[in-house]
PDB file of C-alpha atoms in Angstrom:
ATOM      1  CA  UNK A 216     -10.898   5.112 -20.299  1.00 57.00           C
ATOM      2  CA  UNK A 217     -10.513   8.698 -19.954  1.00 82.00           C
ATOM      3  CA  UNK A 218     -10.259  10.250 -16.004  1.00 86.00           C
ATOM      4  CA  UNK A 219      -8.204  13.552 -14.428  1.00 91.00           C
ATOM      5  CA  UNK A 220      -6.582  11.424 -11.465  1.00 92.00           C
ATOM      6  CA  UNK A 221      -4.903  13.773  -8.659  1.00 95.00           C
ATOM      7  CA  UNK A 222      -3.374  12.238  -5.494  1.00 97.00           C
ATOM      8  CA  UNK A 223      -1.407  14.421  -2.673  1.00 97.00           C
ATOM      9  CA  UNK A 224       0.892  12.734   0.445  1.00 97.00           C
ATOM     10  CA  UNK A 225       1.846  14.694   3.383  1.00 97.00           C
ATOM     11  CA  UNK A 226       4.497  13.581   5.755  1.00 96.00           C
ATOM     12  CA  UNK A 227       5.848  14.992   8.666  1.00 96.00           C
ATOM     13  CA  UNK A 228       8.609  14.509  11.286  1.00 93.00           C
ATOM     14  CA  UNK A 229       7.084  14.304  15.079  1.00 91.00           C
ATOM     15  CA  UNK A 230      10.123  14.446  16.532  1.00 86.00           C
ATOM     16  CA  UNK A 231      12.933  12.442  16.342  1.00 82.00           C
ATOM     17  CA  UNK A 232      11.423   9.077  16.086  1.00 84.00           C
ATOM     18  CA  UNK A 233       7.766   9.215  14.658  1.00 89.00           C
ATOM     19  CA  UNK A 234       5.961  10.720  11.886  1.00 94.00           C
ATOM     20  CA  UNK A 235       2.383  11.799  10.538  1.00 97.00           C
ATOM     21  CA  UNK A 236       1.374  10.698   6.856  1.00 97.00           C
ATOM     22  CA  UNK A 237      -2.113  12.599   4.985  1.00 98.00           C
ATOM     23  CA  UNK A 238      -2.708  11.125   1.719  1.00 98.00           C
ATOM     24  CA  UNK A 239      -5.588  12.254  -0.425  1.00 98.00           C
ATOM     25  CA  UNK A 240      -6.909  10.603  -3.952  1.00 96.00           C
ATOM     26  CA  UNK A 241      -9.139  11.698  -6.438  1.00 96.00           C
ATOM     27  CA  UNK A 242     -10.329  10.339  -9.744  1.00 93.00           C
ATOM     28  CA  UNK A 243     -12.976  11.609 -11.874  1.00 92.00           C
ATOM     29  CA  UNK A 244     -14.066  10.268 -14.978  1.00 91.00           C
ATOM     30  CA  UNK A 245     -14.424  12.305 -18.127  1.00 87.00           C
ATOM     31  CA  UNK A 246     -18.523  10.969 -18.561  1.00 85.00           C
ATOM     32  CA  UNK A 247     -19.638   9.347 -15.726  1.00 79.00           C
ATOM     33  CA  UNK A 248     -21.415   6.760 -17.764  1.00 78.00           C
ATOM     34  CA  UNK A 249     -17.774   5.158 -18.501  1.00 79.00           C
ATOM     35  CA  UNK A 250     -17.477   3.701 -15.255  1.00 80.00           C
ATOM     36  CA  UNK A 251     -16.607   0.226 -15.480  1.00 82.00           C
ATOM     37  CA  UNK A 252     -14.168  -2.634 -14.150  1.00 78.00           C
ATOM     38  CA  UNK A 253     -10.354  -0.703 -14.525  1.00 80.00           C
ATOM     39  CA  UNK A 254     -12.402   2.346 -14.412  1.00 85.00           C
ATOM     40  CA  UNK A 255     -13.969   3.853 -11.732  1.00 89.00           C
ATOM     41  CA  UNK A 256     -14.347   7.326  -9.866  1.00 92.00           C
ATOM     42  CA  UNK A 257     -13.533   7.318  -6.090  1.00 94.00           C
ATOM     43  CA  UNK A 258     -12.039   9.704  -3.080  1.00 97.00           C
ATOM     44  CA  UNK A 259     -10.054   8.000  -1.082  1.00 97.00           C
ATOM     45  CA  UNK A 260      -8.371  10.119   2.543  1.00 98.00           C
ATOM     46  CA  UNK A 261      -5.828   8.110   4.574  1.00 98.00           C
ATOM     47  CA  UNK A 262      -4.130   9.014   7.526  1.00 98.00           C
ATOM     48  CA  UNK A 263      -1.817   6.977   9.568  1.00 97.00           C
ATOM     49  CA  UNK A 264       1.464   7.498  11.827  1.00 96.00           C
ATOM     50  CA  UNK A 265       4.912   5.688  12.064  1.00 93.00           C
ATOM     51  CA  UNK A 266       6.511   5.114  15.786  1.00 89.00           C
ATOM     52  CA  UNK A 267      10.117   4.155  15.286  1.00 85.00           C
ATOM     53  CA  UNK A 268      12.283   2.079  17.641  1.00 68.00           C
ATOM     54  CA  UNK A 269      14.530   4.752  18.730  1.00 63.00           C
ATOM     55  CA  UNK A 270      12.605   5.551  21.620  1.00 56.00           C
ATOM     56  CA  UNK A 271      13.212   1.583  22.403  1.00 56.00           C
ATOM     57  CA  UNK A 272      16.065  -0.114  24.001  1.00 55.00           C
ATOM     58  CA  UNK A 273      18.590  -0.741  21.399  1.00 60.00           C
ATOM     59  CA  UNK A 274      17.635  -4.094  20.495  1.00 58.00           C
ATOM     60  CA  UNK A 275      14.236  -2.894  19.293  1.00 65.00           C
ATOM     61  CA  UNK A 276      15.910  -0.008  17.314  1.00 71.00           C
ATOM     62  CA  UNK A 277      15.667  -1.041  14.254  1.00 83.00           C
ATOM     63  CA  UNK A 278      11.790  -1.875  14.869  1.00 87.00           C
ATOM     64  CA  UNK A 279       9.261   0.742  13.627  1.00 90.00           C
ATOM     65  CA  UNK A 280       5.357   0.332  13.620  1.00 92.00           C
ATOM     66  CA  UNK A 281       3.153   2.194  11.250  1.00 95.00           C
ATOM     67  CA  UNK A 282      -0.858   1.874  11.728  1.00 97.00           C
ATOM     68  CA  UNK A 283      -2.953   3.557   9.028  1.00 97.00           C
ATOM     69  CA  UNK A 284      -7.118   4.336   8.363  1.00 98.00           C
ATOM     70  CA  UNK A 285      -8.810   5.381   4.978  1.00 97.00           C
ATOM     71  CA  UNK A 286     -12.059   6.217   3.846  1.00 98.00           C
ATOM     72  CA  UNK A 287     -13.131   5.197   0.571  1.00 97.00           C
ATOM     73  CA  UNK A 288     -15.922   6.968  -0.858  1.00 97.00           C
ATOM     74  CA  UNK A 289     -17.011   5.205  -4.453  1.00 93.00           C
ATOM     75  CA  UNK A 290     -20.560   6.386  -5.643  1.00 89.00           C
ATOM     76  CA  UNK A 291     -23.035   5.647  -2.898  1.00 91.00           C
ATOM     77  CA  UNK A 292     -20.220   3.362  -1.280  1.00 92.00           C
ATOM     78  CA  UNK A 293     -18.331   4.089   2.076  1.00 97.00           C
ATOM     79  CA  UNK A 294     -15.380   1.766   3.231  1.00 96.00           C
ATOM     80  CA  UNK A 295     -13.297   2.281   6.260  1.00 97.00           C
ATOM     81  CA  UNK A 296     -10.304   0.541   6.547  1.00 97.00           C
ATOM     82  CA  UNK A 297      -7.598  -0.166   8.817  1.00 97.00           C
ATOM     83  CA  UNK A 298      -3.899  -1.488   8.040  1.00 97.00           C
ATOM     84  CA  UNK A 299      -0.928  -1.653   9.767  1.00 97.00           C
ATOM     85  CA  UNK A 300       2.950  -2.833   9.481  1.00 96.00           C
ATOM     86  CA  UNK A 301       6.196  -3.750  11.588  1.00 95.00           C
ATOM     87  CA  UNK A 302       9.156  -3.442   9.935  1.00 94.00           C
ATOM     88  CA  UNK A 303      12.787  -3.733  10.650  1.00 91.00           C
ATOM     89  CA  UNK A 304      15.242  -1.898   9.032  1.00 84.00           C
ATOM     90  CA  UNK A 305      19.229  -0.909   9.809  1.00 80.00           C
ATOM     91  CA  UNK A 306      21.416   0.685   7.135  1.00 79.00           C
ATOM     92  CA  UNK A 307      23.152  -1.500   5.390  1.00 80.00           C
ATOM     93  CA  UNK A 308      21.572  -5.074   6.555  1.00 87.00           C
ATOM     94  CA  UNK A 309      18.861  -6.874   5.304  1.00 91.00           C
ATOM     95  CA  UNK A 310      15.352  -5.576   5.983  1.00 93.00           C
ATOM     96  CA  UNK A 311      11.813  -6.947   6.052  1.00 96.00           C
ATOM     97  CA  UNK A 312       8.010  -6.312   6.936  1.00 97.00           C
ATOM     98  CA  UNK A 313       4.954  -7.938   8.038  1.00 98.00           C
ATOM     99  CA  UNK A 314       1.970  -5.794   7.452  1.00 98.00           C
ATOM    100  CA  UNK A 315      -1.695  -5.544   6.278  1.00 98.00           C
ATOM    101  CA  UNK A 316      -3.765  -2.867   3.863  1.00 96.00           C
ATOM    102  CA  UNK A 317      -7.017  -2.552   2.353  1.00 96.00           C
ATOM    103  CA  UNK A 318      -7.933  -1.070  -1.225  1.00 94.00           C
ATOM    104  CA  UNK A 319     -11.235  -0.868  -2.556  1.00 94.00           C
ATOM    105  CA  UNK A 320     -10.039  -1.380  -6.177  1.00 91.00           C
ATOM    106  CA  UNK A 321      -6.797  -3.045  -7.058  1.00 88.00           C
ATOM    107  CA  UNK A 322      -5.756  -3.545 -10.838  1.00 85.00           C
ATOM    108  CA  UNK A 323      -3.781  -6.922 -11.422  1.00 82.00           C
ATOM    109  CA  UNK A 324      -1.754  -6.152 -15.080  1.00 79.00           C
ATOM    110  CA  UNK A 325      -0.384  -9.930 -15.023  1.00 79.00           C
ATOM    111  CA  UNK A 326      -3.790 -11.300 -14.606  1.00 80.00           C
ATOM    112  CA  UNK A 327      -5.296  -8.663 -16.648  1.00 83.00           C
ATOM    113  CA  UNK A 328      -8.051  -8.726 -13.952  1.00 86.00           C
ATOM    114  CA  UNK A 329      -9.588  -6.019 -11.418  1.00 87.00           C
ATOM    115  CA  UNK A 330      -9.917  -6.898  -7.788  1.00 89.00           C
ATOM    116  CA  UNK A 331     -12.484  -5.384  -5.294  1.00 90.00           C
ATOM    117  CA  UNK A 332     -12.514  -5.031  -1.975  1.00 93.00           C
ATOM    118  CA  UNK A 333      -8.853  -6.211  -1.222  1.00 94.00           C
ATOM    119  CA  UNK A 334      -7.601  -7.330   2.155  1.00 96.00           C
ATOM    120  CA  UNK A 335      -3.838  -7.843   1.674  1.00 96.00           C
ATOM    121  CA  UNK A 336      -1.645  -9.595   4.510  1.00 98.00           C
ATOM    122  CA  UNK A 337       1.635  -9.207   3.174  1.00 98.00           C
ATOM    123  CA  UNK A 338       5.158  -9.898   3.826  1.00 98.00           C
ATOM    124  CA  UNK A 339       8.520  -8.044   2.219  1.00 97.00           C
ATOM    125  CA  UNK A 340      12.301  -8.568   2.874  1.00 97.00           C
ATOM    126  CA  UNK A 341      15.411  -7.702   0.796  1.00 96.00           C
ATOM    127  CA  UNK A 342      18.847  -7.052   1.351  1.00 95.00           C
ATOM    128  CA  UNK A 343      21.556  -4.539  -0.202  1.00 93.00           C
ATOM    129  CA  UNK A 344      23.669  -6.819  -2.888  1.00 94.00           C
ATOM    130  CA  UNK A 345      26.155  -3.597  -2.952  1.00 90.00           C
ATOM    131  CA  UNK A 346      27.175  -0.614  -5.638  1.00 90.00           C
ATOM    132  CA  UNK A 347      23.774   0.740  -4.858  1.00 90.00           C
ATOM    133  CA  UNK A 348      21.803  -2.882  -5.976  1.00 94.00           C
ATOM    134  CA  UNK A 349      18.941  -4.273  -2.874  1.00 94.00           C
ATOM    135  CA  UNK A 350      17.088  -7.113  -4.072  1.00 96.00           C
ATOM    136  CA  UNK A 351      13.592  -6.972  -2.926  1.00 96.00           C
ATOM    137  CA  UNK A 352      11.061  -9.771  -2.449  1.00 98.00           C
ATOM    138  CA  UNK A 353       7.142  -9.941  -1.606  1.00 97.00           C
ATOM    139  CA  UNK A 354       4.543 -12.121  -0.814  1.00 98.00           C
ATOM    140  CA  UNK A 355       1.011 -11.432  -0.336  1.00 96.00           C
ATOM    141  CA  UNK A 356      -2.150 -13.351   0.514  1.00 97.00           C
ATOM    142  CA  UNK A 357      -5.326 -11.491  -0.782  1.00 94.00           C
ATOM    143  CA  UNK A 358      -8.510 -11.932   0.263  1.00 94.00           C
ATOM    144  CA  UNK A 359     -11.599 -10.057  -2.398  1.00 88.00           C
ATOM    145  CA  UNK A 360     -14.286 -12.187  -0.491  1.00 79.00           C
ATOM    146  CA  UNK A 361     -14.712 -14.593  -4.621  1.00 87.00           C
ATOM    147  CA  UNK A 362     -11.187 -15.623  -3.920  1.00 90.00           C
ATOM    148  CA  UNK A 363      -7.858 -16.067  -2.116  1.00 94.00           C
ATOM    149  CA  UNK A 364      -4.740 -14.722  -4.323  1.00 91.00           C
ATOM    150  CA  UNK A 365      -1.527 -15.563  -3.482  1.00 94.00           C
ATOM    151  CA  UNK A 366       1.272 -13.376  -5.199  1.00 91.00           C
ATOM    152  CA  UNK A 367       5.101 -13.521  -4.415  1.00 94.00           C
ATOM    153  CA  UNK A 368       7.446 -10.351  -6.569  1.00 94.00           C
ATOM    154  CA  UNK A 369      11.107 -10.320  -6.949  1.00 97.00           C
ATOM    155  CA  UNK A 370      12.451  -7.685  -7.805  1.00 96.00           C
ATOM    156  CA  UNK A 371      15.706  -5.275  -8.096  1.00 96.00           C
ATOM    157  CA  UNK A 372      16.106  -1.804  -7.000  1.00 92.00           C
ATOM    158  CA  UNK A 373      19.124   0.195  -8.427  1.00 93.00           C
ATOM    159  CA  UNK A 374      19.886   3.574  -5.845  1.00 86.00           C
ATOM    160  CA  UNK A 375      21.682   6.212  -7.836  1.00 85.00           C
TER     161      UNK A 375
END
């Protein structure tokens, strides 16, 4: 269905160890009557900081916490959400995540479906396989208040 879609992310350093995020989305539809499941107009403001482990002692280094909130604003619908993540990271090693984040409207392509009201708990981890190869891999347990997905993603990322 025909939309203008624009969507803007700010980040900046605080520092040597945290960081400020502003993201901002926007999707209009071309005639307002199109809206439908896989279509749908919406603002949507998020704003959410990043504390890494560098201000820790050195065996919480690699440890970096990010807590997020956005506002969803759908028609005569207003969501606030909050989501959060801990992740551990050093160059070179294997990495992973344990996190949570909302969306008010999620598009499955597998399942050909549209989900609503999303609570994702998720969990990621991957490792560099070398000449610029990290395999990643995801799980995710996803709540729409109808049902409880489960999804697990493999995938390969190729740095060049």
């Amino acid at each position: 269905q025909p939309y203008h879609h624009l969507g803007a992310r700010l980040s900046q350093g605080v520092g040597e160890h945290a960081a400020v995020d502003l993201a901002y989305d926007a999707r209009r539809l071309m005639d307002s009557a199109d809206e439908s499941s896989f279509n749908h107009a919406y603002d949507r403001l998020e704003l959410g900081g990043t504390l890494g482990g560098g201000l820790l002692t050195s065996v919480l280094r690699p440890f970096s916490v990010g807590l997020n909130g956005s506002l969803w604003l759908a028609g005569d619908l207003r969501v606030t959400a909050l989501g959060g993540e801990l992740a551990w990271r050093r160059s070179g090693q294997p990495y992973g995540a344990l996190g949570s984040e909302y969306a008010l409207y999620v598009q499955d392509p597998e399942l050909g479906e549209e989900r609503r009201d999303l609570r994702s708990w998720y969990a990621r981890a991957g490792a560099p396989l070398g000449g610029g190869l990290d395999l990643d891999l995801r799980y995710a347990l996803e709540d729409d208040d109808e049902r409880v997905y489960h999804t697990a993603r493999a995938g390969l990322r190729w740095r060049f």
